[in-house]
Coordinates of C-alpha atoms and ligand atoms in Angstrom, one line a residue:
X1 CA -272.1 38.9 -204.3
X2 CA -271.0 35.0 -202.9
X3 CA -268.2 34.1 -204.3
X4 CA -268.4 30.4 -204.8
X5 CA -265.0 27.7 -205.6
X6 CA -265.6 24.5 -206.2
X7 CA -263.7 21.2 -208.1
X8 CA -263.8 18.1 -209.6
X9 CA -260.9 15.9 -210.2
X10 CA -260.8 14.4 -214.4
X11 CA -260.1 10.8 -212.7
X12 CA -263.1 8.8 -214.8
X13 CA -266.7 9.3 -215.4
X14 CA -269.0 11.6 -213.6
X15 CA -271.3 9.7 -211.9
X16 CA -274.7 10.3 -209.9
X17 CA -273.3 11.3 -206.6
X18 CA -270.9 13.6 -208.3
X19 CA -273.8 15.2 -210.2
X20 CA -276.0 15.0 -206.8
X21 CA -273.6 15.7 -204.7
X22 CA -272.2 18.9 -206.1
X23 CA -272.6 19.6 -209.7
X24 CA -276.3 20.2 -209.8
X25 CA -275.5 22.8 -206.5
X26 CA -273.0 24.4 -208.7
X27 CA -276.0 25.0 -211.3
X28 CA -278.2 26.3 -209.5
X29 CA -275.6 29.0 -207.5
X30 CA -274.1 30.1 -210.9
X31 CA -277.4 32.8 -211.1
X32 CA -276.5 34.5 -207.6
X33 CA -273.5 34.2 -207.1
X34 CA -270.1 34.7 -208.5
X35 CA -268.9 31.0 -209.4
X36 CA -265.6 29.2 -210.3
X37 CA -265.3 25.6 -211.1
X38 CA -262.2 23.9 -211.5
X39 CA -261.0 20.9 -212.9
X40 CA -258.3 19.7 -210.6
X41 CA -256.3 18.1 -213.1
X42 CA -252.8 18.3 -210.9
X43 CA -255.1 16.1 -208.4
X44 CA -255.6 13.6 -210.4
X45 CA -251.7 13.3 -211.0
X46 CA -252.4 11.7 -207.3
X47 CA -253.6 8.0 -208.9
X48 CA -252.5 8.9 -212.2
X49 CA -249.6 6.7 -214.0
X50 CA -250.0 6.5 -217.7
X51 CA -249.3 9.2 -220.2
X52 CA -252.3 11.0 -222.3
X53 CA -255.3 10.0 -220.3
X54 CA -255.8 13.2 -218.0
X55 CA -256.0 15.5 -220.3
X56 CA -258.6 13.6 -222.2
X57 CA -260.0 13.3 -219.2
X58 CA -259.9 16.9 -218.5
X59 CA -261.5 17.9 -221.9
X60 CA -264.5 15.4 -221.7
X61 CA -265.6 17.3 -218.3
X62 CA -265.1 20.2 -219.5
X63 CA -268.1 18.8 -221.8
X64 CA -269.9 16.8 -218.9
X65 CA -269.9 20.3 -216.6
X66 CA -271.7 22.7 -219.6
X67 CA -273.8 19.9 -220.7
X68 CA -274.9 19.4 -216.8
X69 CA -276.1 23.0 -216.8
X70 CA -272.7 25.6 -216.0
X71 CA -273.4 28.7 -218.7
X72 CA -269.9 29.8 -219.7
X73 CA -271.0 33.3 -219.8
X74 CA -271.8 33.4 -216.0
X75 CA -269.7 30.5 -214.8
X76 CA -265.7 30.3 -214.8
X77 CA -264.4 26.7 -215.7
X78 CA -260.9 26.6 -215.9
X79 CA -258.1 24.0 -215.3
X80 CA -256.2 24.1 -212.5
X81 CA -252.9 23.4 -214.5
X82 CA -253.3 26.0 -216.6
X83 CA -253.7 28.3 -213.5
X84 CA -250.2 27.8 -212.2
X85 CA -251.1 29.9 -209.3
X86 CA -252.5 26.8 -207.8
X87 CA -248.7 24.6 -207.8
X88 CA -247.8 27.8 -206.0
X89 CA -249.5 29.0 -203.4
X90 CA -250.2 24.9 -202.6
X91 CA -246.1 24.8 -201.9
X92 CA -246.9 27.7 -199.5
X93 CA -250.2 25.7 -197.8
X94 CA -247.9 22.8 -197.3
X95 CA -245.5 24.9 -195.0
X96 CA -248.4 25.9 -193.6
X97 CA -250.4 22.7 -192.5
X98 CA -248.9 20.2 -190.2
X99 CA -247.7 16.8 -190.7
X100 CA -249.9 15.7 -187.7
X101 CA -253.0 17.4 -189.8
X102 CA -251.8 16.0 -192.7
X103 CA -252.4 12.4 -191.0
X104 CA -255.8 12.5 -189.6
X105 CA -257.2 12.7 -193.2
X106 CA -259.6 10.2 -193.2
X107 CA -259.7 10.0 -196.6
X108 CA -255.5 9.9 -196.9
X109 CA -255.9 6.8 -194.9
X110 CA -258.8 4.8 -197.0
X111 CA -257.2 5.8 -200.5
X112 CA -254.0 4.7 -199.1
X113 CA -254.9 1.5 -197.8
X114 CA -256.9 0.8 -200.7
X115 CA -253.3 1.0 -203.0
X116 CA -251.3 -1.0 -200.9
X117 CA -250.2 -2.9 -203.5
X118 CA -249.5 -0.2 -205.5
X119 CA -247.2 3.1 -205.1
X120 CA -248.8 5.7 -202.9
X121 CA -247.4 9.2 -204.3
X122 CA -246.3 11.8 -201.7
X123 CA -249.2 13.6 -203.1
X124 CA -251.9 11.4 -202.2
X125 CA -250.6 13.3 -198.3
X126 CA -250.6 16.8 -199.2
X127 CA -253.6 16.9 -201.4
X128 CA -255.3 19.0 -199.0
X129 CA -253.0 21.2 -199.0
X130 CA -253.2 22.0 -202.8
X131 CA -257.4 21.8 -202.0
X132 CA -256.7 24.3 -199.6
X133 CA -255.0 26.5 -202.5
X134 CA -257.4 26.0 -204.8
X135 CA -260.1 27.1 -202.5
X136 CA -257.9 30.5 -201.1
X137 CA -257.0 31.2 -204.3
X138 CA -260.3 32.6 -205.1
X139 CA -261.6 34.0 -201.7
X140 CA -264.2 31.8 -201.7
X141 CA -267.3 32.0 -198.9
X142 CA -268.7 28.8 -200.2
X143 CA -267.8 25.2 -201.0
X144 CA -270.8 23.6 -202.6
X145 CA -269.4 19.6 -202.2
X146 CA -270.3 16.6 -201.1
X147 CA -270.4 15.1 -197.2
X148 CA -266.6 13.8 -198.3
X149 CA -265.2 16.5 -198.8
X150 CA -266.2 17.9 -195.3
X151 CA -263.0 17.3 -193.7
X152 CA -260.8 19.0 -196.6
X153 CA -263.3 22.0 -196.3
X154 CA -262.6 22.3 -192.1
X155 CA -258.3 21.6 -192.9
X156 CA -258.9 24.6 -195.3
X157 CA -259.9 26.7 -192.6
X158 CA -258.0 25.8 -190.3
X159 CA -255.0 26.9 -192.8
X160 CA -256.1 29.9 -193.6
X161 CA -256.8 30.9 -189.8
X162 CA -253.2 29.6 -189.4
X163 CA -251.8 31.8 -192.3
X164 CA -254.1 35.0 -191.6
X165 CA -252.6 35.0 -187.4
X166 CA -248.7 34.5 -188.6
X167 CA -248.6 36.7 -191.6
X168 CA -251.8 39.1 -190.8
X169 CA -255.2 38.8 -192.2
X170 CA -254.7 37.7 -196.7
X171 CA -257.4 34.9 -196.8
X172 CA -261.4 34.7 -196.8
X173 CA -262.6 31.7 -194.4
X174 CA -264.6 29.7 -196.5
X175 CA -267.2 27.4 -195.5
X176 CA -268.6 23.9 -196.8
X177 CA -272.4 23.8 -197.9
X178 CA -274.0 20.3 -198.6
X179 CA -277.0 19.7 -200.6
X180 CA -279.9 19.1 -198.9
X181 CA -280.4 15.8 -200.4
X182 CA -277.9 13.5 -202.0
X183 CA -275.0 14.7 -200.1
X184 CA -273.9 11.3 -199.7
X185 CA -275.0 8.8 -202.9
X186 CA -273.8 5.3 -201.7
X187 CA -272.9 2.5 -204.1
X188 CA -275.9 1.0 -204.9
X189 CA -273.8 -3.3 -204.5
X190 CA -272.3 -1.8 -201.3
X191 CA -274.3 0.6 -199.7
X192 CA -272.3 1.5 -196.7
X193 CA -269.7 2.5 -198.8
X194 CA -270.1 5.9 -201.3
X195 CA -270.5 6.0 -204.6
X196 CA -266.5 6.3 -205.6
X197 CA -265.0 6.3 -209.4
X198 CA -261.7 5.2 -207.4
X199 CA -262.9 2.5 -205.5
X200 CA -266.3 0.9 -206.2
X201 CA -266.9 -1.4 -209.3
X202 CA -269.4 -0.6 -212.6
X203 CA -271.8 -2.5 -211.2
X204 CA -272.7 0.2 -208.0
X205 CA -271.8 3.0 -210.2
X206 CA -274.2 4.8 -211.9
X207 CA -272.8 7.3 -214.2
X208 CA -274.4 10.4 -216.2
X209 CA -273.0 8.6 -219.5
X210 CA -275.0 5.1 -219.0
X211 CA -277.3 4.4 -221.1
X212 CA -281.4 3.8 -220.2
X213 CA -281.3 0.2 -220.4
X214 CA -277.7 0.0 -218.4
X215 CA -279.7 2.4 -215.4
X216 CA -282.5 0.4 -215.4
X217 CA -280.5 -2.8 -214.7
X218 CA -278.5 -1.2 -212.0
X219 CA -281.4 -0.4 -209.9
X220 CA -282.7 -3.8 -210.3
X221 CA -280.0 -5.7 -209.2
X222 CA -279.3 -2.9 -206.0
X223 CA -278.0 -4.7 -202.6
X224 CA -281.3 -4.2 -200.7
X225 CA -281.8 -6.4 -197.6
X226 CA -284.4 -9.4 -196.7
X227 CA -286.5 -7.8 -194.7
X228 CA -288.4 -6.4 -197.7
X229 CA -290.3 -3.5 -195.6
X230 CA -289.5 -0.4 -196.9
X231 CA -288.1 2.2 -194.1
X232 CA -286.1 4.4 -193.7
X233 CA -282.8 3.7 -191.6
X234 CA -279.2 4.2 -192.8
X235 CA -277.6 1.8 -190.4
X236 CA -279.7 -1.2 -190.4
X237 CA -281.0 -0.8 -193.9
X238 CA -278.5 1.2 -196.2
X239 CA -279.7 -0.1 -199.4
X240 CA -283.4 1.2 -198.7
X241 CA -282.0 4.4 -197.2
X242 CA -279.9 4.7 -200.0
X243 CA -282.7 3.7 -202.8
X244 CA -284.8 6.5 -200.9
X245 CA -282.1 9.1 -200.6
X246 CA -281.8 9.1 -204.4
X247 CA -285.3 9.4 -205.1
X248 CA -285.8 12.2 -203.0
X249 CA -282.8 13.5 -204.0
X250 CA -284.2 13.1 -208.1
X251 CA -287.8 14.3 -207.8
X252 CA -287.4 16.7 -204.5
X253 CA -289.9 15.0 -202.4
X254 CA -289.2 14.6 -199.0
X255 CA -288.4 11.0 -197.7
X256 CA -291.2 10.8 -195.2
X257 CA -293.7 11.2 -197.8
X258 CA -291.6 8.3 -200.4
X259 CA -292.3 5.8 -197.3
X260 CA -295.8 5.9 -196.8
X261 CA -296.0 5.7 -200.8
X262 CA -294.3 1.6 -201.1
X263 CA -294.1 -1.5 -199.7
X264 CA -291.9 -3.5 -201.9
X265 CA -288.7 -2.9 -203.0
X266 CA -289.7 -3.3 -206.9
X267 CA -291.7 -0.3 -207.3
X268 CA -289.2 1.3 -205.2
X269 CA -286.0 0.3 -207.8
X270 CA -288.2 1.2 -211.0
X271 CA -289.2 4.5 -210.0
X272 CA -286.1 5.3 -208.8
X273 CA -284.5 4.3 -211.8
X274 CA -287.0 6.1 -213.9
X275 CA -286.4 9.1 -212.2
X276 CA -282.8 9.2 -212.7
X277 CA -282.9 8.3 -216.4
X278 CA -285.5 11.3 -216.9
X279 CA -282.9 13.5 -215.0
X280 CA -280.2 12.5 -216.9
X281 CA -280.7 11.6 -220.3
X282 CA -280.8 15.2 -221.1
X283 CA -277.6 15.4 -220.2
X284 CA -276.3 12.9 -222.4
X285 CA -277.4 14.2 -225.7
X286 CA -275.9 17.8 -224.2
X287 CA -272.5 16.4 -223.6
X288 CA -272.7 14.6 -226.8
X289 CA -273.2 17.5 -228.9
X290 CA -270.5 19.4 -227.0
X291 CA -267.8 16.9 -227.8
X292 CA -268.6 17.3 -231.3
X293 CA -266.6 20.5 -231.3
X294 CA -263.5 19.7 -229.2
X295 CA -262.1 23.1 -230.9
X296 CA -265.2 25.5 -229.1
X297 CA -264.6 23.5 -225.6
X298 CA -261.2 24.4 -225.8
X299 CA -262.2 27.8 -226.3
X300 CA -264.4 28.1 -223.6
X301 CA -261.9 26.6 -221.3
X302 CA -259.3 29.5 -222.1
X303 CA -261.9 31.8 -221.4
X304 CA -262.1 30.9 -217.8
X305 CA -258.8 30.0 -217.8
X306 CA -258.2 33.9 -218.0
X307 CA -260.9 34.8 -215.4
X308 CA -259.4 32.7 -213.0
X309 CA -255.9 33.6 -213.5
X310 CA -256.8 37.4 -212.9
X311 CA -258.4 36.2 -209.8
X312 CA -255.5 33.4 -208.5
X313 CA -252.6 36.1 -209.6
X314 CA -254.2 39.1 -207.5
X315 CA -254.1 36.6 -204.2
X316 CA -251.0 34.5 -204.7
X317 CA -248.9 37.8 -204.4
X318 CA -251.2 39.2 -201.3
X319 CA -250.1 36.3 -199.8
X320 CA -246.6 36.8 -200.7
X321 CA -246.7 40.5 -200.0
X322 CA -247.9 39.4 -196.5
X323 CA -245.2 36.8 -195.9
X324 CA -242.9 39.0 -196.6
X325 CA -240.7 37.5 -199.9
X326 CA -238.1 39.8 -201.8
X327 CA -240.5 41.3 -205.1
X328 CA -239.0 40.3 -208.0
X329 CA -239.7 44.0 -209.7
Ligands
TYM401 P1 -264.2 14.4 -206.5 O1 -263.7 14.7 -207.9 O2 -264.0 13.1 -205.9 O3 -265.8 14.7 -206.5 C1 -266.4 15.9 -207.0 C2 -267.6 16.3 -206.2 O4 -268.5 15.2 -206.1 C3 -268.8 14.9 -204.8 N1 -269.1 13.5 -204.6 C4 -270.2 13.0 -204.0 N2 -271.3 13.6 -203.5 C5 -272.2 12.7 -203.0 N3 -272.1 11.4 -203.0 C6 -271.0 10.7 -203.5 N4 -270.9 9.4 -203.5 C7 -270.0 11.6 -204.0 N5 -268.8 11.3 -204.6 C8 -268.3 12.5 -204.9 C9 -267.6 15.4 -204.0 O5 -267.9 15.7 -202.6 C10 -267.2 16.6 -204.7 O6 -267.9 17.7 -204.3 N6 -261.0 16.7 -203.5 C11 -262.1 16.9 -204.4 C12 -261.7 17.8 -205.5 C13 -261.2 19.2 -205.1 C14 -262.0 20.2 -204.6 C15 -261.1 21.3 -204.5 C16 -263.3 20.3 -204.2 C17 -260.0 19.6 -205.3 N7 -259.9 20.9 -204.9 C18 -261.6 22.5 -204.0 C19 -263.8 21.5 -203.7 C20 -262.9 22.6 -203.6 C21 -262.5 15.6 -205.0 O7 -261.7 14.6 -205.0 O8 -263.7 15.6 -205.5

């Protein structure tokens, strides 16, 4: 059977391209394949400053990922701080990755430049190399993410191929698989920029916790364009492309047909609207009921916790077996 590793960093709310992009994919693997979901809570530590807010954070997903469809008795959720397999073998994929690598990470260089203002932790550098842990850890053939993530997905090989010729063959070479449709979810005020709980504003956002009215009025006031002819054409029209992308991606009809079917941009922002609030308000009451029983999430989380650390702890000393360190027994 697959085995399947995927994450989420607790930085804010789930939105739509998180739940697009990835989540629903984790859903719908968890019935073949052998599945484990993290929530990359030492990530987050990345653009975190203030005391008690990620592990609220961390609990409330917890919520958002059963209520969005992951069965704990098939899935494994865990947090990647209580797995401290992941700290460890990231020191070892940070002697293993280059400063040079390290550099070209496109998304290093946006986040940075983004807080230059602010303080730009060490971490915010080597966070690939703890994604690369996370993602060896569990000898993972796939990587259900997002088109963002691409780049941390190939630096994760390229580690592992790294690792595997110095020390002799220890990891699985995973590979990234994107969603059909919805792999990218732009921000509907700025579409040529993603959907980003980090960088865009409410206003482009559309998250799984909003309420009907609040979706509705998002929609609306999306950053179309004047020409008012609907097509579809991500670089001359990304609000259109955009508006379409999510519709397809919502009702699973293929954009060709969605053309032919409007010619304003009004119909086009209702439906689309109406079809996301249909897929998501489900989801809502779900997580809702959840949180009511912070003491059950809990539970549930320990129970992957468990899983995953059987998994993590069988790796992490492969790998130092194959390096070659002094056992402590
Ligand atoms: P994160 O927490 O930013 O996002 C979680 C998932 O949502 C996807 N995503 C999107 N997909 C489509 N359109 C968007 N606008 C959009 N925004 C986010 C992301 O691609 C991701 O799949 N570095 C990762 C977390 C991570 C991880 C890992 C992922 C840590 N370790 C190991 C996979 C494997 C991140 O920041 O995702």
């Amino acid at each position: 059977m697959a085995r399947v590793l995927s994450c989420i960093q607790p930085t804010g709310e789930v939105h739509l391209g998180n739940y697009l992009g990835a989540l629903r994919t984790w859903v719908v693997g968890q019935h073949e394949k052998d599945v484990f979901h993290g929530i990359v809570d030492l990530h987050a530590l990345t653009v975190v400053d203030q005391p008690g807010i990620v592990g609220r954070n961390t609990l409330e997903l917890a919520a958002m990922l059963f209520a969005v469809g992951l069965d704990p008795d098939v899935a494994t959720v865990f947090v990647q701080s209580h797995v401290p397999e992941h700290s460890q073998l990231g020191w070892i994929m940070e002697c293993t990755v280059s400063y040079g690598e390290l550099s070209r990470m496109t998304q290093f260089k946006e986040k940075a430049a983004k807080r230059e203002v602010d303080f730009v932790a060490a971490g915010l550098f080597t966070y690939p190399a703890l994604q690369a842990a996370d993602i060896l850890l569990y000898d993972a053939d796939e990587v259900p993410v997002g088109e963002d993530q691409r780049q941390h997905v190939e630096i994760t090989r390229d580690i592992a191929i790294r690792f595997n010729h110095r020390f002799g063959d220890t990891f699985r070479i995973p590979r990234a698989v994107h969603p059909r449709a919805g792999a990218r979810v732009m921000d509907l005020q700025e579409p040529t920029s993603k959907m980003s709980k980090t960088t865009s504003a409410d206003t482009g956002i559309v998250f799984l916790l909003d309420d009907d009215a609040t979706i509705a009025r998002k929609f609306k006031r999306a950053v179309t364009d004047s020409d008012s002819t609907v097509r579809y054409d991500r670089e001359s029209k990304p609000g259109v492309a955009n508006l379409l992308d999510i519709l397809s991606a919502t009702t699973g009809e293929p954009v060709e047909r969605l053309v032919d079917r409007y010619s304003q941009y009004g119909p086009l922002k209702t439906d689309t609207a109406d079809a996301v609030v249909a897929l998501i308000a489900p989801i809502r009451d779900r997580y809702n009921d959840l949180l009511s029983d912070r003491g059950e999430l809990a539970r549930l989380v320990r129970v992957g916790n468990d899983r995953a650390h059987r998994v993590a702890a069988a790796t992490l000393a492969r790998a130092h077996t194959a390096i070659g360190l002094m056992p402590s027994t």
